[in-house]
XYZ file of C-alpha atoms in Angstrom:
623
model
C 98.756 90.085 129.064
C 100.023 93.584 130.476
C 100.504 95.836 127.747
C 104.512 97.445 128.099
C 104.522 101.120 129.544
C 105.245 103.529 126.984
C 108.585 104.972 126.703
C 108.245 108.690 127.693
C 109.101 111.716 125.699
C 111.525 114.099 126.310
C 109.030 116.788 124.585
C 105.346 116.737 123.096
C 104.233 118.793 120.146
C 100.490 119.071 120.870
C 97.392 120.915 118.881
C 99.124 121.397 115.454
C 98.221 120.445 111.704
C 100.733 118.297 111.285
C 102.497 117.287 107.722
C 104.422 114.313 108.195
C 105.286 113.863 104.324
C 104.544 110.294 105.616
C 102.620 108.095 102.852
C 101.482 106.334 105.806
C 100.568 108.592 108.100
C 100.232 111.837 106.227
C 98.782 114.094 108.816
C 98.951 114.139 112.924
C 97.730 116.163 115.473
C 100.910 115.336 118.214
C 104.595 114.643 117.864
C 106.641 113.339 121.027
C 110.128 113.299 120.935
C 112.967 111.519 122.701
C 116.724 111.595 122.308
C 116.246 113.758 119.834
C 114.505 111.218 117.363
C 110.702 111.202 116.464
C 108.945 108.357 119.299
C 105.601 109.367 117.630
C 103.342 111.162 114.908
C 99.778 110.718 115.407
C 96.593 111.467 117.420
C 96.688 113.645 120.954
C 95.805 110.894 122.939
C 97.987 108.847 121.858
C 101.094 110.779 122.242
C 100.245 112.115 125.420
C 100.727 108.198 126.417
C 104.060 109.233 126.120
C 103.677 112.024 128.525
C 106.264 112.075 131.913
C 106.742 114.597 135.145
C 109.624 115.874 133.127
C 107.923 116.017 129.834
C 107.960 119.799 127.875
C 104.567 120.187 126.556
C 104.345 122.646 123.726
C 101.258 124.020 122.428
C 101.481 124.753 118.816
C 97.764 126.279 118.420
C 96.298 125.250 115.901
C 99.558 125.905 113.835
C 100.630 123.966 110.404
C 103.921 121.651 111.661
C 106.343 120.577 108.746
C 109.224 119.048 108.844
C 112.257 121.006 109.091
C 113.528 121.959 105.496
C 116.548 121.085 104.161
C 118.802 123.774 101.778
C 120.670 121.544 98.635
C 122.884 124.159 97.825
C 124.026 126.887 100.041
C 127.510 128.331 100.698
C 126.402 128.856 104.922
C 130.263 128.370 106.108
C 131.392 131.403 104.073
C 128.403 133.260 104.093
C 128.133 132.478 107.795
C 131.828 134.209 108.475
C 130.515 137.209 106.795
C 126.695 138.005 107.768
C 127.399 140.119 110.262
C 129.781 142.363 107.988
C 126.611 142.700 105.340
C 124.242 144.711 104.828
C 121.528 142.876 103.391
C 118.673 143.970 100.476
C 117.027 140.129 100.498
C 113.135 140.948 100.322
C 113.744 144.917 100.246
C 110.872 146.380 98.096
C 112.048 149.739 96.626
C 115.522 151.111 95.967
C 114.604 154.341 97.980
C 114.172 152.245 100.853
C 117.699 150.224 100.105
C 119.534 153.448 99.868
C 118.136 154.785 103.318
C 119.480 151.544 104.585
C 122.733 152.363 103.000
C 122.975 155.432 103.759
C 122.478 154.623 107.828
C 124.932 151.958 107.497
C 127.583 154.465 106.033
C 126.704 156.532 109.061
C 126.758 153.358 111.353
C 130.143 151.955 110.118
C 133.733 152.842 111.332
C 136.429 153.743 109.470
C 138.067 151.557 107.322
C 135.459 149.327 107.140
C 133.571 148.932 104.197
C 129.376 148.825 103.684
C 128.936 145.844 102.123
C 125.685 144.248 99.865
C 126.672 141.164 98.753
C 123.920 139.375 96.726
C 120.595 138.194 97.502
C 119.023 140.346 95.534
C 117.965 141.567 91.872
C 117.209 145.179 90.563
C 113.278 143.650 89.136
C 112.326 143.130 92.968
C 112.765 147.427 93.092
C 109.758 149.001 92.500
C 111.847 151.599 89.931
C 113.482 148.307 88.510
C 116.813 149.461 88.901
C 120.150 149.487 90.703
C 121.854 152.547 92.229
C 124.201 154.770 89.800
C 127.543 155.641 91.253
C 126.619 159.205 91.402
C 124.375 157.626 94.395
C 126.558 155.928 95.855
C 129.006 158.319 96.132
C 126.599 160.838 97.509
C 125.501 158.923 100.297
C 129.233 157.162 100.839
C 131.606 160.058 100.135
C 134.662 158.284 102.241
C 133.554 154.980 103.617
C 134.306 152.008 100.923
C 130.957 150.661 99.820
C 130.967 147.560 97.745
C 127.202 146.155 96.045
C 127.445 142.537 94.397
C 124.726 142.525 91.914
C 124.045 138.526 91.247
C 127.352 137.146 89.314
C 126.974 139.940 86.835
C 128.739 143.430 87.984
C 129.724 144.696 91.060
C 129.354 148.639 91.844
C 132.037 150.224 93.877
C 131.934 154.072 95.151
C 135.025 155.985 95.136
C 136.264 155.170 98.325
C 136.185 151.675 97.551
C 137.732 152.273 94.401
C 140.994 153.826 96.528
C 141.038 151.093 98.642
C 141.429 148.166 96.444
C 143.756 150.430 94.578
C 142.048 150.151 90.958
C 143.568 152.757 88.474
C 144.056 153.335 85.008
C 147.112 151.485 85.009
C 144.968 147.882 86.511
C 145.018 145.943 83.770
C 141.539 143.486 83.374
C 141.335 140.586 84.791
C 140.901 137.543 82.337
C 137.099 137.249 81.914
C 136.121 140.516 83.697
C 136.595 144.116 83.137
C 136.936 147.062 85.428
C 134.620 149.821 83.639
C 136.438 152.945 82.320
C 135.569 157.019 82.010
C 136.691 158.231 78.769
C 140.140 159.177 80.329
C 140.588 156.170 81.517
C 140.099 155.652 85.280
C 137.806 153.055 86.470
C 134.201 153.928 87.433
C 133.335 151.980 90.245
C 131.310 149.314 88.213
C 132.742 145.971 87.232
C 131.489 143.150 84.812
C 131.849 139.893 84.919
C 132.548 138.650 81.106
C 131.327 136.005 82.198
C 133.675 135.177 84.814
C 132.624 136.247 87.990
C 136.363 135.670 89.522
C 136.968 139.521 89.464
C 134.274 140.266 91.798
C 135.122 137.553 94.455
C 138.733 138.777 94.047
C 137.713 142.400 94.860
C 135.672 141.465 97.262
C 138.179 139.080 99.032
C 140.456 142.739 98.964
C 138.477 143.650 101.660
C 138.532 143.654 106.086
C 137.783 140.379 107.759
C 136.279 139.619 110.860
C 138.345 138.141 113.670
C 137.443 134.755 114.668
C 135.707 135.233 117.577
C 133.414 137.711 115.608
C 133.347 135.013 112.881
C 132.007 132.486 115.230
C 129.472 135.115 116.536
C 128.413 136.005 112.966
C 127.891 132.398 112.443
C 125.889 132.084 115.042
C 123.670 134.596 113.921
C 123.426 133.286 110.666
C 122.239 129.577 111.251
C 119.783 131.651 113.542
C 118.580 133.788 110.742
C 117.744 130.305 108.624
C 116.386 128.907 111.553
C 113.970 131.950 112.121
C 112.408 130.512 108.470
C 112.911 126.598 108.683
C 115.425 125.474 107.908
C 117.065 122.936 110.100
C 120.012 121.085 107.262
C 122.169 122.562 104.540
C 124.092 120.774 102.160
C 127.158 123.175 101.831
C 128.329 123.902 98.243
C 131.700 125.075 99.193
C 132.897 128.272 97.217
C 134.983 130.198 95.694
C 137.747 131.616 97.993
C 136.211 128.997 100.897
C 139.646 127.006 100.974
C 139.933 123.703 102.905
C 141.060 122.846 105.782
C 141.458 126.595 107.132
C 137.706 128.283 106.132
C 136.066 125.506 108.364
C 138.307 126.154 111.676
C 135.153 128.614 112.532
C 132.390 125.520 111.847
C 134.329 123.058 113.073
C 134.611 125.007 116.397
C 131.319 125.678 117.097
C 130.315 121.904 116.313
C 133.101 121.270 119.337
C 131.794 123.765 121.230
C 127.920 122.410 120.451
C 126.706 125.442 118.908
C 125.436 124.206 115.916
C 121.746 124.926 115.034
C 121.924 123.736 111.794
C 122.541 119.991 110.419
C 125.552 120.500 107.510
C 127.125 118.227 105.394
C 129.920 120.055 102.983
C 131.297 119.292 99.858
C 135.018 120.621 98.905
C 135.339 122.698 96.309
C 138.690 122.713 94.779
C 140.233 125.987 94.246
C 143.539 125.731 92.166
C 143.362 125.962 88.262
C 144.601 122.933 86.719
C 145.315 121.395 90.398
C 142.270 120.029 90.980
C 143.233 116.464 90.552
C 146.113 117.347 93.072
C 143.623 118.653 95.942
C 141.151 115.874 95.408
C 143.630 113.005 95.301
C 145.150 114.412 98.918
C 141.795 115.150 100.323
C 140.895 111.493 99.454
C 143.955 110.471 101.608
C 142.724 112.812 104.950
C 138.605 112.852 104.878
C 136.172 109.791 103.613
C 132.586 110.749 102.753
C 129.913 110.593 105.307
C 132.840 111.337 108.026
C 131.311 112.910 111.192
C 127.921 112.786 112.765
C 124.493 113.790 112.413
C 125.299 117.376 113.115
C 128.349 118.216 110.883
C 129.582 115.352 107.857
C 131.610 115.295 104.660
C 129.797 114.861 102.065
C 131.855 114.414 99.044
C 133.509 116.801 96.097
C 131.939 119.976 93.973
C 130.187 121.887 92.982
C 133.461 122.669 91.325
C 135.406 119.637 89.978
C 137.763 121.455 87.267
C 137.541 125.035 86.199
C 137.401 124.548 82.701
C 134.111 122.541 83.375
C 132.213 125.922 84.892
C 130.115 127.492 83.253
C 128.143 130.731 84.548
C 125.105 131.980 84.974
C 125.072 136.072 83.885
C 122.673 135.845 81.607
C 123.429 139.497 80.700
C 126.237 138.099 78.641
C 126.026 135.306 76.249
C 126.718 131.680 77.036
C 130.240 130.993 77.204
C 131.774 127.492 75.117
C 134.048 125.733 77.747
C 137.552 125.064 76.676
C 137.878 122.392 73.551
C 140.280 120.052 76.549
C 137.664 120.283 79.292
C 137.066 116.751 78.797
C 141.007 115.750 79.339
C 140.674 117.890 82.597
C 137.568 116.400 83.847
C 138.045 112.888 83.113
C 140.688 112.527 85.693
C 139.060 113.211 88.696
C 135.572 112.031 88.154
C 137.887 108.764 87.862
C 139.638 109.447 91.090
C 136.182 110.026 92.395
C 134.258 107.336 91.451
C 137.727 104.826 92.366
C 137.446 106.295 96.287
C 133.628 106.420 96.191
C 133.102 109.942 96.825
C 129.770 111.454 95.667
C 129.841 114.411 93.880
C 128.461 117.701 92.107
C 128.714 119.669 89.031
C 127.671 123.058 88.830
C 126.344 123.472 85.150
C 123.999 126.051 83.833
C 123.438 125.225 80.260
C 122.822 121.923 78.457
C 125.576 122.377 76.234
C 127.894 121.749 79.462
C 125.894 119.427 81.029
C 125.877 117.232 77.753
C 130.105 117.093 77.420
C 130.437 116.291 81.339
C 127.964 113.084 80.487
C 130.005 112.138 78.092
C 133.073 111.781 80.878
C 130.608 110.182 83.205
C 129.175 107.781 80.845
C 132.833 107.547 80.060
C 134.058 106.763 83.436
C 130.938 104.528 84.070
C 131.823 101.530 81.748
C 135.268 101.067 83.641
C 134.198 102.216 86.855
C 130.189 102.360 87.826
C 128.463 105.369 88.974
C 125.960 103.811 90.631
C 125.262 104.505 94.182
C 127.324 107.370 94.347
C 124.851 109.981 94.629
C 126.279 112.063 92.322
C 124.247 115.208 90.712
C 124.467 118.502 88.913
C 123.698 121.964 90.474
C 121.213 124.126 88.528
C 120.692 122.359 84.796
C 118.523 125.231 84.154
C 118.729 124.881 80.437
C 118.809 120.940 80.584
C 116.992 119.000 77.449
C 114.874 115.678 77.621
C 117.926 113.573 76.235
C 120.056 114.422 78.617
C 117.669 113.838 81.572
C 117.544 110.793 80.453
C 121.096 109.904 80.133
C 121.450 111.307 84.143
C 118.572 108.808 85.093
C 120.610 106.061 82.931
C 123.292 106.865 85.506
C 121.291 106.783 88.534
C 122.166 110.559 89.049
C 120.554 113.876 90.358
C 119.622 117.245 89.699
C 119.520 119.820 92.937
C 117.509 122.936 91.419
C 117.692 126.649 93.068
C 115.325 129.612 91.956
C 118.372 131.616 90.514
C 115.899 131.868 87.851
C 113.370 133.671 90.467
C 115.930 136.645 90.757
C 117.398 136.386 86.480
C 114.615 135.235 84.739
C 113.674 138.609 83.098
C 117.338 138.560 82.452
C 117.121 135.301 80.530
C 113.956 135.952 79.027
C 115.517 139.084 77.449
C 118.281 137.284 76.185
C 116.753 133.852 74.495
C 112.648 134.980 74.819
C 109.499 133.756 76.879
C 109.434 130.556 74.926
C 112.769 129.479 76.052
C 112.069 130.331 79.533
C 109.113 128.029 80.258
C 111.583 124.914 81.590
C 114.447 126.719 82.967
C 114.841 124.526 84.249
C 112.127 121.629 83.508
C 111.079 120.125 86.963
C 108.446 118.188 85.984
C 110.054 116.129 83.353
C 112.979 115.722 85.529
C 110.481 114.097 87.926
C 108.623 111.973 85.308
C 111.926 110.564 84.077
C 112.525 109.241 87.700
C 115.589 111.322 88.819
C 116.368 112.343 92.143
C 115.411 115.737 92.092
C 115.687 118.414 95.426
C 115.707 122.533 95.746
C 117.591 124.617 97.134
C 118.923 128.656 97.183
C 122.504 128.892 95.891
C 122.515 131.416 98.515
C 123.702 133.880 99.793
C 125.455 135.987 96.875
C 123.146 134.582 93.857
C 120.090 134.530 95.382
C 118.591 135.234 99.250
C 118.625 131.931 101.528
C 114.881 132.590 102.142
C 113.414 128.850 101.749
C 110.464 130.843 100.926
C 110.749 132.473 97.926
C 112.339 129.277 96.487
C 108.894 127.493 97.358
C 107.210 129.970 96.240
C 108.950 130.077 92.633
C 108.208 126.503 92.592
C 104.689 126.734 93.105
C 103.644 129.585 91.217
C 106.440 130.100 88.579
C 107.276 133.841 88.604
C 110.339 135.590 89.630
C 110.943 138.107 92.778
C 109.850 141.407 90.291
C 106.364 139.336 89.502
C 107.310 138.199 86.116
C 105.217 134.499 85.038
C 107.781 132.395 83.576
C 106.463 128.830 83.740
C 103.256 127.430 82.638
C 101.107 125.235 84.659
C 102.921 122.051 82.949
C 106.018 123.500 84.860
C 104.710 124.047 88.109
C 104.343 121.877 90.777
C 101.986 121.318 93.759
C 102.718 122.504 97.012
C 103.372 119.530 98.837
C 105.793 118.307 95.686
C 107.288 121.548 96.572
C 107.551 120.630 100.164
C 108.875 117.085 99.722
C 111.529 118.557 97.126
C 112.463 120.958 100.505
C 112.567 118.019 102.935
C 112.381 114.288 101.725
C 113.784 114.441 98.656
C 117.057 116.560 99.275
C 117.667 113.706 102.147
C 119.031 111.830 99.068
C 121.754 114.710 98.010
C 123.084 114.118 101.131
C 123.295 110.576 101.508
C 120.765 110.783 104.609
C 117.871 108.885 102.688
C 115.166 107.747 105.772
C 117.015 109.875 108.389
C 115.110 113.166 108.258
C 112.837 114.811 105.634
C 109.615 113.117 107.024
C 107.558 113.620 110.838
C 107.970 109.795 111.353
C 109.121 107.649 114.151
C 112.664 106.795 114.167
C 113.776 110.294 112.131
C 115.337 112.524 113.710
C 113.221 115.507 115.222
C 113.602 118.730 113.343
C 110.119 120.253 113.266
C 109.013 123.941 112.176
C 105.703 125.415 113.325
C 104.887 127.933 110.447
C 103.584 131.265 111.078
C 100.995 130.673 108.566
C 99.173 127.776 107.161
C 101.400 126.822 104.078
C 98.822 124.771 102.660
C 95.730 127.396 103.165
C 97.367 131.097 102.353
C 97.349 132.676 98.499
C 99.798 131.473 96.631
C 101.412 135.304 96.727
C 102.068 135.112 100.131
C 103.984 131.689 100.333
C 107.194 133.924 99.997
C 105.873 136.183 103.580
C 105.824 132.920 105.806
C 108.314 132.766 108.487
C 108.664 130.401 111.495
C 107.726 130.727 115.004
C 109.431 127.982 116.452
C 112.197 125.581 115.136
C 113.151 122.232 117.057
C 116.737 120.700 116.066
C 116.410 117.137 117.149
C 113.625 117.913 119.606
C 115.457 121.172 121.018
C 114.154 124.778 120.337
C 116.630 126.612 118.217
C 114.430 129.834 117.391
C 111.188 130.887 118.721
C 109.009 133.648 118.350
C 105.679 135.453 119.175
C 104.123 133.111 121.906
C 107.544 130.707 121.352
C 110.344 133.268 122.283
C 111.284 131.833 125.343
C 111.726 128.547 124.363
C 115.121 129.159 122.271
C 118.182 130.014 124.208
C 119.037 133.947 123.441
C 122.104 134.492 121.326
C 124.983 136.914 122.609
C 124.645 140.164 120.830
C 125.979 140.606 117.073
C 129.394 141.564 116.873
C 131.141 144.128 116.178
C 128.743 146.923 117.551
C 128.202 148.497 114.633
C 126.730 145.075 112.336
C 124.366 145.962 110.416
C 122.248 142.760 111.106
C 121.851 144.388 114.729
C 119.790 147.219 112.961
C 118.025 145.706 110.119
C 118.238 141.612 110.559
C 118.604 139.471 107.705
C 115.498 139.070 105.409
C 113.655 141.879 105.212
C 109.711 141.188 105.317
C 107.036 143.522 103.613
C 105.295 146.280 105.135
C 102.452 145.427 107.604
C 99.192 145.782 105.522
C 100.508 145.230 101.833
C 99.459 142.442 99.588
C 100.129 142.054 95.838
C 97.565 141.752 93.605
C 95.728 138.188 92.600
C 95.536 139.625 88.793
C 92.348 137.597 86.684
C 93.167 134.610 83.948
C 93.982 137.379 81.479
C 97.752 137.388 83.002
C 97.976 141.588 82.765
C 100.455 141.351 85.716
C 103.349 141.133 83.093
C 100.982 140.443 79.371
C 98.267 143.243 79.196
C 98.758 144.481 75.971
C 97.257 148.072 77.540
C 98.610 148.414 80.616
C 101.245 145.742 81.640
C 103.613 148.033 82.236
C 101.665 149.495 84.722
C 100.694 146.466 86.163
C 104.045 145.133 86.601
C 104.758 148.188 88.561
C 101.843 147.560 90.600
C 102.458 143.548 90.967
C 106.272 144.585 92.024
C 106.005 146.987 94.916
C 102.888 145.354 96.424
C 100.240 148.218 96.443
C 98.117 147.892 99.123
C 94.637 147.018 98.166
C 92.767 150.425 98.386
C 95.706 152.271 96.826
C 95.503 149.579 93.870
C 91.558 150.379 93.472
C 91.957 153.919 92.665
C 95.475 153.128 90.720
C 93.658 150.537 88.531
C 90.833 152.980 88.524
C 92.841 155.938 86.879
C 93.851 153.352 84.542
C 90.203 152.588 83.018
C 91.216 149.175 84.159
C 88.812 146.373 84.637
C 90.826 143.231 83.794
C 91.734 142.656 87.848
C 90.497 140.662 90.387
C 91.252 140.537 94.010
């Protein structure tokens, strides 16, 4: 009997350790592709079966291959008509070196646009463990409007800022936020969210937009910037301010236009106080979940379903008690939900929240059932054991982000070290069975950088060095990797689609610029990608790979800051951070933490850390 020809591949992915998060087939040397689907995973040979007079053949070198990750919870629409306005601090090292950025970008920036920083970044990842005072600001920004977003927590505006969004000493505070005063009266510059962070969006929003056609550009440059670290699929939060239908004219544009380089699905976020029943029963009459294609699809309602249900995350501030009729608010539209079918999300820090919304939804789930709706909470940092369990009664999920990488010192100031050890408590959400995936909460909480969050997960500390979790909170690094790719699959409705290198899926591969599996654990958070395939096609290359991507237009306007600095910014050539010994004296020596948390922050270079351990009378390191 003749054995059938082999169907050939459009591409073949030769010479890489492959990690096909396939039980089956767990690791491959070669990956064709065809139509934009995986044809095979397996050995060279094999695939080059496959091979055709118009196959691409693509070397990876020896590199690790993963599939492409997948983001849980990320606001890219909004942040992605804004990136090119920002100025971003994600991965900068010392605040010296964040103020000569500023400071360039004041010099850079045309008049009356403002210098923005907005998020993606914590004061503990400075090496002096601080943010700027207004005095500095003001120095280096005398008359062009700078605004800094500091997490959810406070927002520091110079002078010039201050005169444009017209605050005075006759602004009244806005309910949950204040607008800092001098002891005559007139505002600062520095704002707090009390714990609302609604005054710092609404400043924000006070500022210049983009036009569209530099919105689509920025964009562009955006799902670029993920793609230059892996990420091929975001499940889009919606947002504050991020109104429906007229904040996704940009998106939906480009997906006409086929400029997407990222797979989205989006969730609406309702945006009108004690109207959210109103938007969600007439979006249920104009969009139906899972609408669109593999590309760009609805997927359902959150992360905010009422207002009175939010909670927030400043834990600078203490935890705020929702409204005694949040359930009367809620219980209406998880009803409307679960009547039309549409999945959906709750944002919810604390356990105290997420324990009154399960009462709705176990509610709501004797008269109309929950199950196979996909429906999850956002964060559940503070989550307890009961109420894990009463989510896996439901058939429900939990989509974690590392907010706690960039507040956990924060948080363990507030309610101690103790407290902080499950926050939140991944592995018992996985031994009770849930659905659990990761994800950012980028960009103004924390920085989009997949890497960090895999990172936290693996080795429990925060962006400034600090160990939060035990071992018994930590999980492996392929766990980490499946709750980056396979798992989130489920969030989106998309089980079996993607998340795995198997036939049949659809072909987003990464090629990592360092072995994920094989580097220290410290320098998880450093690896970037050097070429990204979007169903089989090269969406970002680099090093031996930059010719394989198409080249975007320039950033626009001229003066962008991402056309000077980039996005994420990576740490000096040569620097490491130290591997400190069992003892833990990164953040516990009793004689020299401090000084070691200095050290373990700003990444001291291994000879200068010699002689500054040396100084010390320090022996309790290893390298």
């Amino acid at each position: 009997m003749t054995e059938a020809p082999a169907a050939t591949a459009d591409l073949i992915l030769i010479n890489g350790q492959v990690t096909t998060l396939d039980r089956a087939n767990p690791q491959a040397e070669a990956v064709a592709v065809k139509d934009g689907r995986i044809l095979f995973a397996g050995a060279t040979a094999d695939a080059l079966r496959h091979a055709g007079p118009d196959t691409a053949m693509v070397d990876a070198g020896g590199r690790r291959v993963i599939p492409g990750l997948i983001d849980s919870h990320m606001h890219i629409i909004r942040g992605g008509l804004n990136y090119n306005m920002e100025l971003r601090w994600d991965g900068v090292r010392s605040l010296s070196h964040a103020m000569e950025m500023l400071k360039a970008q004041v010099d850079a920036t045309p008049a009356p646009q403002w210098v923005r920083v907005v998020g993606g970044f914590t004061a503990h990842q400075f090496a002096e463990k601080r943010l700027p005072t207004l005095e500095e600001l003001n120095a280096v920004a005398p008359d062009t409007p700078v605004f800094i977003l500091h997490l959810y927590d406070r927002a520091l505006l110079n002078a010039a800022a201050l005169r444009a969004v017209g605050y005075t000493r006759d602004t009244p505070n806005p309910p949950g936020g204040e607008i800092v005063r001098d002891g005559a009266g007139n505002p600062t510059g520095l704002l707090i969210a009390q714990p609302n962070a609604t005054i710092l969006y609404a400043t924000l929003a006070k500022g210049p937009k983009l036009p569209p056609d530099y919105q689509k550009n920025s964009t562009r440059h955006f799902m670029r910037e993920v793609n230059r670290l892996g990420v091929t699929s975001v499940i889009d939060a919606g947002g504050g301010f991020q109104n429906y239908p007229d904040d996704y004219a940009i998106i939906e544009e480009l997906h006409r236009e086929g400029h997407l380089t990222v797979r989205i699905a989006y969730n609406l976020f309702t945006q009108k106080p004690k109207g959210e029943l109103a938007d969600f029963a007439g979006w249920a009459r104009s969009v139906t979940p899972g609408a669109g294609d593999d590309l760009y699809r609805h997927n359902g309602a959150g992360e905010m379903l009422v207002y009175s249900a939010a909670d927030f995350e400043d834990f600078q501030q203490a935890r705020p008690d929702l409204a005694p009729g949040m359930e009367g608010d809620l219980e209406p539209v998880v009803r409307l939900l679960a009547e039309q079918r549409w999945p959906f999300r709750l944002h919810a820090t604390y356990d105290e929240t997420i324990s009154r919304a399960l009462d709705v939804f176990e509610k709501v789930n004797a008269d109309v059932p929950l199950t196979g709706l996909n429906w999850f909470f956002d964060h559940a940092e503070t989550i307890t054991p009961r109420n894990i369990d009463r989510v896996a009664a439901l058939g429900g999920g939990i989509a974690v982000q590392h907010r706690m990488a960039y507040q956990g010192e924060y948080f363990v100031e507030r309610y101690g070290t103790r407290a902080a050890e499950h926050t939140p408590p991944i592995r018992r959400m996985l031994a009770a069975g849930l659905n659990v995936g990761a994800g950012t909460d980028a960009t103004r909480v924390a920085s989009y950088n997949p890497w960090v969050s895999l990172s936290w997960l693996v080795t429990g500390r925060t962006v400034g060095g600090l160990a939060l979790y035990p071992h018994a909170n930590r999980v492996s690094r392929e766990d980490a990797l499946r709750l980056w790719t396979e798992a989130n699959t489920w969030f989106s409705t998309e089980t079996g689609k993607k998340g795995q290198i198997q036939a049949g899926q659809l072909a987003d591969l990464v090629v990592l610029s360092d072995d994920y599996f094989a580097v220290p654990e410290d320098a998880i958070q450093d690896i970037t990608a050097v070429l990204t395939l979007l169903g089989g096609r090269p969406v970002h290359g680099a090093g031996d790979f930059r010719t394989l991507a198409p080249e975007l237009p320039p950033a626009m306007p001229d003066w962008a800051p991402t056309r000077t600095f980039g996005g994420y910014q990576p740490r000096p050539a040569g620097q490491t951070r130290l591997a400190f010994s069992a003892c833990g004296c990164a953040n516990a020596c009793t004689v020299h933490g401090h000084a070691h948390a200095q050290a373990w922050s700003a990444g001291l270079p291994v000879s200068d850390a010699r002689s500054f351990f040396g100084a010390l009378g320090c022996a309790c390191w290893a390298f």
